[in-house]
Structure formats: C-alpha cells, structure tokens
Short mmCIF file of C-alpha atoms and ligand atoms in Angstrom, two decimals:
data_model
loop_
_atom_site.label_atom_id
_atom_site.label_comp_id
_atom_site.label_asym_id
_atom_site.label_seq_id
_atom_site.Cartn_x
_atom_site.Cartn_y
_atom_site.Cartn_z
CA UNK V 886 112.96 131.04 79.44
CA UNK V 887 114.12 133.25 82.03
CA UNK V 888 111.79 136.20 81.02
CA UNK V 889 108.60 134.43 81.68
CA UNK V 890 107.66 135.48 85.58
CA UNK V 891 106.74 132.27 87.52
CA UNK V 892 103.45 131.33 88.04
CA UNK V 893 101.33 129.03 90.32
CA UNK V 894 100.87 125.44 88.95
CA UNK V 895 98.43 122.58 90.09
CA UNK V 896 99.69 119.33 91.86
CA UNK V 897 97.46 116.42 91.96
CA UNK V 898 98.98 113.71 94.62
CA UNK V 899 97.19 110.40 95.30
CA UNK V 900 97.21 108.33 98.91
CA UNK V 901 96.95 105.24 97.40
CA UNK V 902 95.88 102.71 100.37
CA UNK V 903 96.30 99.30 100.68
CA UNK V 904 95.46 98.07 104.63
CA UNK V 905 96.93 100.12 107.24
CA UNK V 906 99.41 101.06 104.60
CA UNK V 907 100.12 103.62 101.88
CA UNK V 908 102.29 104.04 98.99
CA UNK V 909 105.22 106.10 98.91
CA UNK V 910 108.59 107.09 97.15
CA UNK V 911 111.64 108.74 97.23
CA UNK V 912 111.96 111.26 94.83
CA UNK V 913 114.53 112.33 92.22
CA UNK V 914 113.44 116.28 91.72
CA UNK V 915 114.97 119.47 92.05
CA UNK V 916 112.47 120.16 94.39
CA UNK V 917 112.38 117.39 97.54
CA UNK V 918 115.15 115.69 96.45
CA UNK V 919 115.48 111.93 98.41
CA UNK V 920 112.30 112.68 100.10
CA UNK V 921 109.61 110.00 100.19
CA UNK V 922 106.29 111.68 98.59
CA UNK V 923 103.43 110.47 97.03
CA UNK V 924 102.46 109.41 93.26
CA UNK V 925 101.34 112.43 91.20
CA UNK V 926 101.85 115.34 89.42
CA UNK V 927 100.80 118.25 87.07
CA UNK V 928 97.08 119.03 86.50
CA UNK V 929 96.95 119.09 82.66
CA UNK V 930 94.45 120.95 80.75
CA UNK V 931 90.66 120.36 81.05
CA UNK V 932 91.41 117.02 83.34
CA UNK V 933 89.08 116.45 86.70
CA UNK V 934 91.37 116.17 89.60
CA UNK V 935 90.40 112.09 90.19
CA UNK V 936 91.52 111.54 86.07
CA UNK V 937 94.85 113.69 86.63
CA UNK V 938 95.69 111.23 89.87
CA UNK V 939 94.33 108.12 88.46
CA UNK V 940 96.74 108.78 85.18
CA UNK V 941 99.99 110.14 87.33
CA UNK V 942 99.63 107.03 89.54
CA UNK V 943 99.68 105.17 86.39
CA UNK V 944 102.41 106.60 84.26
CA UNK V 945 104.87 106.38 87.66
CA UNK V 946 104.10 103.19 88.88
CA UNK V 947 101.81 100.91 86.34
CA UNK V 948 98.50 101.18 89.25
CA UNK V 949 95.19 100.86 88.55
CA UNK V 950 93.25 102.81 90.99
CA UNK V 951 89.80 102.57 92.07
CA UNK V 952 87.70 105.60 92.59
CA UNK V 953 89.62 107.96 93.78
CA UNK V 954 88.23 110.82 96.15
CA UNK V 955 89.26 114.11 97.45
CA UNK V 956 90.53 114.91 100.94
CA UNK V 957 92.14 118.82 100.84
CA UNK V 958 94.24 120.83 99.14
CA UNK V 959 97.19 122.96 100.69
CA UNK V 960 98.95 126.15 99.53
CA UNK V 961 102.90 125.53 98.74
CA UNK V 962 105.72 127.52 98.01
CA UNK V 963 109.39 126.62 96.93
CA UNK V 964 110.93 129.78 96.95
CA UNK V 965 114.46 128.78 98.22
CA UNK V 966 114.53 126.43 95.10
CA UNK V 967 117.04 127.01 92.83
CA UNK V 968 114.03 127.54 90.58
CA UNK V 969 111.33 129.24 92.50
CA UNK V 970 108.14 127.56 92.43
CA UNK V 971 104.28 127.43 93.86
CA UNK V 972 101.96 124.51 93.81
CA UNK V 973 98.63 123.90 95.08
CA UNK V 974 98.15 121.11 95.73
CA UNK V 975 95.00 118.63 95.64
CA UNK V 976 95.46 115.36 97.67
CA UNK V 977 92.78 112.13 96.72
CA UNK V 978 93.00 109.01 98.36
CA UNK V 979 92.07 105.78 96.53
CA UNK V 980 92.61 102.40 96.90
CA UNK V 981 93.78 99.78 94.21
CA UNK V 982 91.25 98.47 91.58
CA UNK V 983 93.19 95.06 92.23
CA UNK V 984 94.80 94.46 95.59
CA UNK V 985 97.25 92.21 93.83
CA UNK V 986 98.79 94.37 91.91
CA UNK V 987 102.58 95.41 92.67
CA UNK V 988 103.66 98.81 91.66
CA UNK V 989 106.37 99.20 89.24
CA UNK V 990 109.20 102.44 88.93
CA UNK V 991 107.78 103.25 85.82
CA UNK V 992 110.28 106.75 85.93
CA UNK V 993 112.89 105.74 87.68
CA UNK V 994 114.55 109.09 86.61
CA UNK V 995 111.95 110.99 88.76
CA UNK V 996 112.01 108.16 91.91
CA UNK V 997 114.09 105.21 93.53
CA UNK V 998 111.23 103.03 93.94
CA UNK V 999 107.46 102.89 95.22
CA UNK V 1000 106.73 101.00 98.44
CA UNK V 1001 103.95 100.42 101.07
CA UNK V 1002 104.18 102.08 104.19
CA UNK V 1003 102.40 101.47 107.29
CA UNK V 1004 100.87 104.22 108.45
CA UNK V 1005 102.38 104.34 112.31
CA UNK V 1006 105.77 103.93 110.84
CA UNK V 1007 106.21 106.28 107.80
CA UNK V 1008 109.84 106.51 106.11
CA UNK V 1009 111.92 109.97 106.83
CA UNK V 1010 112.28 112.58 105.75
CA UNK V 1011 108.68 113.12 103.73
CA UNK V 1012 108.76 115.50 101.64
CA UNK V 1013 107.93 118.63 103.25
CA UNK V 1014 104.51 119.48 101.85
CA UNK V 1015 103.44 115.92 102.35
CA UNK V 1016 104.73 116.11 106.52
CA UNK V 1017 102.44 119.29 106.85
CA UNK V 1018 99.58 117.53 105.73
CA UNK V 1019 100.32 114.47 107.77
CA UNK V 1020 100.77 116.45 110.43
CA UNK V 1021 97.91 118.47 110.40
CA UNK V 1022 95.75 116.12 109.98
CA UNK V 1023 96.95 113.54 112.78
CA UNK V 1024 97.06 116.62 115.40
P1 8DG D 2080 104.41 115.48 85.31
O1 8DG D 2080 105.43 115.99 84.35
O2 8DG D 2080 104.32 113.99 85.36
O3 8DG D 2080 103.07 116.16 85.19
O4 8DG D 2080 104.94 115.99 86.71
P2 8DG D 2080 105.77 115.23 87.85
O5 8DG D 2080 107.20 115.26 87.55
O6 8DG D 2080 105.16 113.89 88.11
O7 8DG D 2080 105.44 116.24 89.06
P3 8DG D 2080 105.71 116.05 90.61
O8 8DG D 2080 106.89 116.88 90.97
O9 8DG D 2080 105.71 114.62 91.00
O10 8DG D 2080 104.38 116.72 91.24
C1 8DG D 2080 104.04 118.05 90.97
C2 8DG D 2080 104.16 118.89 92.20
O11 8DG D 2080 103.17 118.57 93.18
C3 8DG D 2080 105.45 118.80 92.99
O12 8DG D 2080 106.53 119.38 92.29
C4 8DG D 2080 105.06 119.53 94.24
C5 8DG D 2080 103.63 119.08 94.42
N1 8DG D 2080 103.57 118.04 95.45
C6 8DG D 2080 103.26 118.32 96.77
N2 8DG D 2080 103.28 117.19 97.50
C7 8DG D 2080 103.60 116.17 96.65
C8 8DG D 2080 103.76 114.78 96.84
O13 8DG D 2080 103.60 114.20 97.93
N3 8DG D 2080 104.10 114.05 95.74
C9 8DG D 2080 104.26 114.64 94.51
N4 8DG D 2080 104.55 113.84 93.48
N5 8DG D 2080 104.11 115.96 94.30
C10 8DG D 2080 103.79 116.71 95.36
O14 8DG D 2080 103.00 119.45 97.17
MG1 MG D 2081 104.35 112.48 86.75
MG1 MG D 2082 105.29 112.84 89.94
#
C-alpha cells in the first residue's frame, strides 16, 4: 500500500548466448517500457543467484540453460518512475543446455517476443540499465 516506504529489491538477469549472439526482448513494464532487456527477474527467498536466472529464463521463455555463471552486478535506481524503485542487479551469462531449442513468449503480458541478437548489431533502445552495462564493459 502506499504507507509501506520503498525498498531495494534484487534483479537477477541472464545473457543467454548462443554464437556471436544473445537473447533479448522488448519489454511490457512500467519500468523500460518497449525497451529490449534481458530474461529475468526477482530474487525470491533463499534462491542462489544461477537457480533465480535459470527459473526466470524459464518461466519467460520455456529455456533450458546450462550452467549459468556470474559476470557483475550494478546499482539501479528508477526514481522518475511513476512508482519509484531500486534494483540491484546481478547479471549471469549462460548458454543453452540444447542449442536447438527456440524460445517461446511464455508472458507475453510482460514482453513482445524473445529474439537472438548479434552482438555488433544490438536492437535500440536497450533498456537503460542493460546499455550501461554494455557500455561499460565494451569501453
Ligand atoms: P517476477 O515477478 O517474474 O519475479 O519479476 P519480473 O516481472 O520478471 O521482473 P523484471 O522486471 O523482468 O526484472 C526485475 C528487475 O530487474 C527490473 O524491474 C529491473 C531489473 N533489471 C535490470 N536490467 C534488466 C534486464 O535487462 N532485464 C530484466 N528483466 N530486468 C532487468 O536492471
Ligand atoms: Mg519474471
Ligand atoms: Mg522478467
């Protein structure tokens, strides 16, 4: 309700690699709207970081993901939101436990569709937290 003051939550996001390319969609979201992000989602309680991506990627697009490891974590705030809000945020990469498999939009409320990207020619605009880390870590 509106009483309860705000506090930080945990994002788990997943590069999921396949080649020179990685999966991405556009989101449907109050926060990032029609930006292209990456599979993932809230930490839940007593989950590693690897289970929380392997079961987001999952539950949005059908994936199976082989083991999944951790690259960084950045600090983000949505404060201009029309509902504030601050995630930190753990990306993994991982690649598929099949390459044949073909994601599905398993919430098609919360995304348009997932796609592969390749990696020199990634779709615009990404969502903002995503572009930092891009950014950062192509500089
Ligand atoms: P859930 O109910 O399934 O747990 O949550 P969700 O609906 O799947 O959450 P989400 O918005 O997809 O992810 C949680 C937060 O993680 C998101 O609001 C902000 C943060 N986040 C980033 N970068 C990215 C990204 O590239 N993709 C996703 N999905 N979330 C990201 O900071
Ligand atoms: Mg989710
Ligand atoms: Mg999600």
């Amino acid at each position: 309700s509106n009483t309860v003051p705000p506090v930080p939550r945990v994002g788990v996001v997943v590069f999921v690699l396949k080649g020179k390319s990685v999966l991405l969609g556009r989101r449907r979201s109050s926060i990032g709207d029609s930006t292209f992000a990456l599979p993932g989602g809230h930490l839940e309680f007593g989950e590693s970081f690897e289970e929380c991506g392997a079961r987001e990627v999952k539950e949005e697009t059908g994936l199976e993901l082989g083991k999944a490891e951790y690259l960084t974590v950045t600090n983000n705030l949505f404060l201009e939101e029309p509902k504030p809000a601050h995630y930190v945020t753990i990306f993994l990469r991982a690649v598929l436990a099949d390459p044949n498999q073909v994601p599905q939009n398993l919430e098609p409320h919360k995304c348009d569709g997932w796609d592969w990207y390749d990696w020199d020619k990634l779709p615009q605009p990404l969502f903002w937290p995503l572009d930092k880390m891009v950014v950062i870590s192509f500089c």
